[in-house]
GROMACS .gro file of C-alpha atoms in nm:
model
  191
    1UNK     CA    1  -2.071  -1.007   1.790
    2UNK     CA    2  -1.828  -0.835   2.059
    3UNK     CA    3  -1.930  -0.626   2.328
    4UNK     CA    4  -2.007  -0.287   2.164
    5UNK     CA    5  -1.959  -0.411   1.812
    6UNK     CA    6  -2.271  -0.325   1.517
    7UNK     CA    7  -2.286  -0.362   1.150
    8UNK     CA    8  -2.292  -0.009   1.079
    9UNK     CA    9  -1.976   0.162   1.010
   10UNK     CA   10  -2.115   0.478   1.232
   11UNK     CA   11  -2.213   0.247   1.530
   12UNK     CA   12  -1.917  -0.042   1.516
   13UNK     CA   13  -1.666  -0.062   1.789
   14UNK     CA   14  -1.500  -0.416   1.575
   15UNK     CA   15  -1.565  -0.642   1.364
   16UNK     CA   16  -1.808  -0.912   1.507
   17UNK     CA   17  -1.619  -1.244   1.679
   18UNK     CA   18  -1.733  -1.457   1.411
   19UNK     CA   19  -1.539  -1.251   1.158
   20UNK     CA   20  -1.232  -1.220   1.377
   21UNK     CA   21  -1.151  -1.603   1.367
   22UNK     CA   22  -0.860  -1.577   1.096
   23UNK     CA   23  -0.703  -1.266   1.315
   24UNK     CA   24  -0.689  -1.430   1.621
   25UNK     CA   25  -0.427  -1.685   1.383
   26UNK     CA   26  -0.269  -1.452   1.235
   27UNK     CA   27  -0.270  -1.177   1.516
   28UNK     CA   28  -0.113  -0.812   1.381
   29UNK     CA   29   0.276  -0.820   1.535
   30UNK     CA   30   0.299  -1.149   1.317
   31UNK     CA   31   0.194  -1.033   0.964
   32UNK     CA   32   0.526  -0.828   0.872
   33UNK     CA   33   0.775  -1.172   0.955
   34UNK     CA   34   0.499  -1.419   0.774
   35UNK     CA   35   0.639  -1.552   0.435
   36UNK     CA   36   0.332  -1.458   0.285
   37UNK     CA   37   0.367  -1.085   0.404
   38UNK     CA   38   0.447  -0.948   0.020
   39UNK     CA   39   0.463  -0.626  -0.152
   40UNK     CA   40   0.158  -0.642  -0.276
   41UNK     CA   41   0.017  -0.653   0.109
   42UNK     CA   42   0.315  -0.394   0.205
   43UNK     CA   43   0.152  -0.161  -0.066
   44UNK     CA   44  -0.169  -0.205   0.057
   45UNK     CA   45  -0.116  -0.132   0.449
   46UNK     CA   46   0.129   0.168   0.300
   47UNK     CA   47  -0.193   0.318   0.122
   48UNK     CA   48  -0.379   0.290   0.424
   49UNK     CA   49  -0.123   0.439   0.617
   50UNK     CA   50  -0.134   0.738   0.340
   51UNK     CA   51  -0.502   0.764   0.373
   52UNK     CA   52  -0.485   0.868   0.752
   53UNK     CA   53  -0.157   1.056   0.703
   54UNK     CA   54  -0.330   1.304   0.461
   55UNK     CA   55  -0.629   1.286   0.676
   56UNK     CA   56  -0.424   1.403   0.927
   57UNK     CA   57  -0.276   1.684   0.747
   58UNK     CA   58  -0.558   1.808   0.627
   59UNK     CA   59  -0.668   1.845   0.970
   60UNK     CA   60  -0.347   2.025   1.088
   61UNK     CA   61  -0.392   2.241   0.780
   62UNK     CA   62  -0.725   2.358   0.894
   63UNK     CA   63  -0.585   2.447   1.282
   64UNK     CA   64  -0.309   2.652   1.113
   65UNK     CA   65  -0.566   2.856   0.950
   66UNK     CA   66  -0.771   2.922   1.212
   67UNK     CA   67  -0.496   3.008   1.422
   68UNK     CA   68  -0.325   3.190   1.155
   69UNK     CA   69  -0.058   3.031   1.121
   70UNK     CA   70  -0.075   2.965   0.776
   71UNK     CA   71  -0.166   3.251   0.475
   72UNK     CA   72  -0.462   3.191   0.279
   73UNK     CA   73  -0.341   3.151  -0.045
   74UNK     CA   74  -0.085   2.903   0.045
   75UNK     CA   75  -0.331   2.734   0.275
   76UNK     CA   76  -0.634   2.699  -0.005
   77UNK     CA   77  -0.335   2.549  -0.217
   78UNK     CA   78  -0.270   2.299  -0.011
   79UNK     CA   79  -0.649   2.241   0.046
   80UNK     CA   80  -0.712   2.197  -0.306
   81UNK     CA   81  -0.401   1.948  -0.417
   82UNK     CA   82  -0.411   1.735  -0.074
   83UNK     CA   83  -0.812   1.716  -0.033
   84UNK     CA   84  -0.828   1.637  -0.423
   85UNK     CA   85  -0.609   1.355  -0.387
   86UNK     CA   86  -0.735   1.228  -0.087
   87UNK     CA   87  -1.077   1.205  -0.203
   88UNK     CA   88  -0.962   1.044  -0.568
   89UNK     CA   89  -0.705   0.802  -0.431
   90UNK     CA   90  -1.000   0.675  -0.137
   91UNK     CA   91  -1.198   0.641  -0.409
   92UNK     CA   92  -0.985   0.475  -0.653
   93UNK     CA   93  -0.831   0.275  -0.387
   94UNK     CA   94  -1.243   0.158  -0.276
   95UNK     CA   95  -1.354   0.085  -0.610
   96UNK     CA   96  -1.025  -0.143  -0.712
   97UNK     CA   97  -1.163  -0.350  -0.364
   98UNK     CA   98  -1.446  -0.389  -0.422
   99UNK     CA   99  -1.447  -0.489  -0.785
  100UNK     CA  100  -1.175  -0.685  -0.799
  101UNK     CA  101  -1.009  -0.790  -0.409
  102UNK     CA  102  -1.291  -0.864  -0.223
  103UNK     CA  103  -1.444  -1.067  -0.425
  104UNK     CA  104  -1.124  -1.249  -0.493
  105UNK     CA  105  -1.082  -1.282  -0.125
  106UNK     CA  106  -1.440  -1.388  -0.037
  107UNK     CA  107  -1.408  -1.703  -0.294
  108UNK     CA  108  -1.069  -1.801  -0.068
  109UNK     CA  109  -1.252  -1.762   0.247
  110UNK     CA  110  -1.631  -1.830   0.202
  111UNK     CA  111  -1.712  -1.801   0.604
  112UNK     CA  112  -1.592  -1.458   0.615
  113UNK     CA  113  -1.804  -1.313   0.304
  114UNK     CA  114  -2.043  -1.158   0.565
  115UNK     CA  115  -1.707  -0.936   0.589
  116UNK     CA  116  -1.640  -0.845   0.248
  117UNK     CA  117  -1.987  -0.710   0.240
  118UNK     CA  118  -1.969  -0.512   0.536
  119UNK     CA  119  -1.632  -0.368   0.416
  120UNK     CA  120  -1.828  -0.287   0.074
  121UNK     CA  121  -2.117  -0.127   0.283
  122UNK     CA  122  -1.846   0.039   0.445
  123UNK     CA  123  -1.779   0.220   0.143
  124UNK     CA  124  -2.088   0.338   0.053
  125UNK     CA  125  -2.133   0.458   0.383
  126UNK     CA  126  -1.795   0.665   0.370
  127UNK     CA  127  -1.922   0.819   0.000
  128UNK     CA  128  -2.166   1.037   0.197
  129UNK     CA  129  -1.898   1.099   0.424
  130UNK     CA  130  -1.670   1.222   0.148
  131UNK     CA  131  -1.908   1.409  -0.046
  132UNK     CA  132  -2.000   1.609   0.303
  133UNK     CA  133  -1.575   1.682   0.282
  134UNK     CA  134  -1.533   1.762  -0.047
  135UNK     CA  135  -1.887   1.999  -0.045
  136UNK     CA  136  -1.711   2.152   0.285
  137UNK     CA  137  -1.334   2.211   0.112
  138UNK     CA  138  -1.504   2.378  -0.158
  139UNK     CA  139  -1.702   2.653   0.042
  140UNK     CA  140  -1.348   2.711   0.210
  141UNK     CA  141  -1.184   2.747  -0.127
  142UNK     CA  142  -1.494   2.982  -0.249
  143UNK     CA  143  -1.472   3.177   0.086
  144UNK     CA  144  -1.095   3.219   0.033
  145UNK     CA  145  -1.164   3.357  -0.313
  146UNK     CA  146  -1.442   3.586  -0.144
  147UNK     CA  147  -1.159   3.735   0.107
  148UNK     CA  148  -1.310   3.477   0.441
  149UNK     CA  149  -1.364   3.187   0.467
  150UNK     CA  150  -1.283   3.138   0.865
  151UNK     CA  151  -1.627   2.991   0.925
  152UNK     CA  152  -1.655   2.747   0.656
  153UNK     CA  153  -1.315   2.636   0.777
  154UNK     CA  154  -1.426   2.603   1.128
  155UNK     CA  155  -1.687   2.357   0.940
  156UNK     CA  156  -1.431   2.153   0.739
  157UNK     CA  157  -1.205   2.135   1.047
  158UNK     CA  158  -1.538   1.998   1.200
  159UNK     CA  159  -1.616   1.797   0.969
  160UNK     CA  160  -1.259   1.657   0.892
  161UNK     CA  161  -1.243   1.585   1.270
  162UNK     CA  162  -1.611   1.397   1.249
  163UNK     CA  163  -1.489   1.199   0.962
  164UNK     CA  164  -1.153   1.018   1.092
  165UNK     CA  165  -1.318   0.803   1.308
  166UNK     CA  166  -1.522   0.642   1.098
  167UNK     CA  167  -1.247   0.610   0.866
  168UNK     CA  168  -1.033   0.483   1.068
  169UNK     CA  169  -1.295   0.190   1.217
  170UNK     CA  170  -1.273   0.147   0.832
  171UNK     CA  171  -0.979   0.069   0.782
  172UNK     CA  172  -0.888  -0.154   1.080
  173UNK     CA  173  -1.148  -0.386   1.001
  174UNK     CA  174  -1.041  -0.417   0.658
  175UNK     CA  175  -0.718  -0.481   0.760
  176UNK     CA  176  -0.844  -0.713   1.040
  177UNK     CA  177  -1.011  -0.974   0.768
  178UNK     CA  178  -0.777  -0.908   0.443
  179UNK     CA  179  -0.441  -0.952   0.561
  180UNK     CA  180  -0.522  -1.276   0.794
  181UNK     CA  181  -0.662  -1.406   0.442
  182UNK     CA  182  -0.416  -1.305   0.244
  183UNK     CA  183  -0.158  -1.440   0.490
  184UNK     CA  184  -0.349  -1.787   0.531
  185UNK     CA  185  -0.403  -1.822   0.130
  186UNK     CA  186  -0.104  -1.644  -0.007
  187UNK     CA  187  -0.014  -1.343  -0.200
  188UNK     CA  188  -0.176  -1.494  -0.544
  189UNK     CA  189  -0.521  -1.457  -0.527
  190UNK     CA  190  -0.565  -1.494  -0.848
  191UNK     CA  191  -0.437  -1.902  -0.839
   0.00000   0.00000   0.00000
């Protein structure tokens, strides 16, 4: 395992060495120019990309509030539409892996299984994470019906803030075993 690294999405600092061997290659500024670099894979890093985009937002969105930069209605709008379909599309997006890619994956590349599990504990791990989020957007939304909600968004700005880290180890690591795979095997995974 490298320096710092653990199993636990809360605790890692990278996946372990032994997991790493396909990245090291197929290192990261070579994935884009490999022929096996497809849509399908483009789609997939673009999602990611989406994920931490609206993660992002939603954390921008929060500052404006509290600074007042942004009205209340307009900001509990965009609270409601962007946090809905972050935490639908993660979860869409998570279950679509784990039924149906990793496994794929994990048959092409049997030594790196030990992966595909931690990237599916990953997920479980994030649910509480999400649930937390989604229980914290909704006591902004009910203070913003109640005429305040400055401390619950304090919370949610918190917790937003507490959350893209660990999604973001997420993410990397997933991206660290399933492209190298995908790029050694090829686009069809199904073949």
């Amino acid at each position: 395992m490298t320096e710092g690294s653990s199993k636990t999405l809360e605790t890692r600092t990278g996946l372990p060495d032994a997991l790493r061997v396909l990245l090291e290659d197929y290192p990261r500024e070579s994935w884009e120019s490999h022929p096996n670099f497809d849509g399908l894979t483009r789609f997939w890093l673009e999602r990611h990309l989406m994920f931490r985009e609206i993660l992002a937002r939603l954390q921008t969105d929060a500052e404006a509030m509290l600074d007042r930069r942004i009205a209340p209605r307009a900001y509990g709008q965009r609270l409601s539409r962007l946090g809905g379909m972050f935490l639908n599309e993660l979860h869409g997006h998570h279950m679509i892996e784990d039924h149906q890619y990793f496994p794929m994956l994990s048959g092409r590349e049997s030594r790196l299984a030990a992966g595909f599990e931690l990237l599916d504990a990953d997920h479980h791990a994030l649910d509480g994470h999400l649930n937390a989020l989604a229980n914290a957007a909704n006591a902004v939304l009910r203070g913003l019906g109640a005429g305040d909600a400055t401390d619950d968004t304090g919370r949610l700005h918190a917790a937003l803030g507490g959350f893209a880290p660990f999604l973001d180890r997420h993410l990397v690591d997933e991206e660290d075993l399933v492209v190298p795979v995908i790029l050694k095997h090829g686009p069809d995974l199904h073949g």
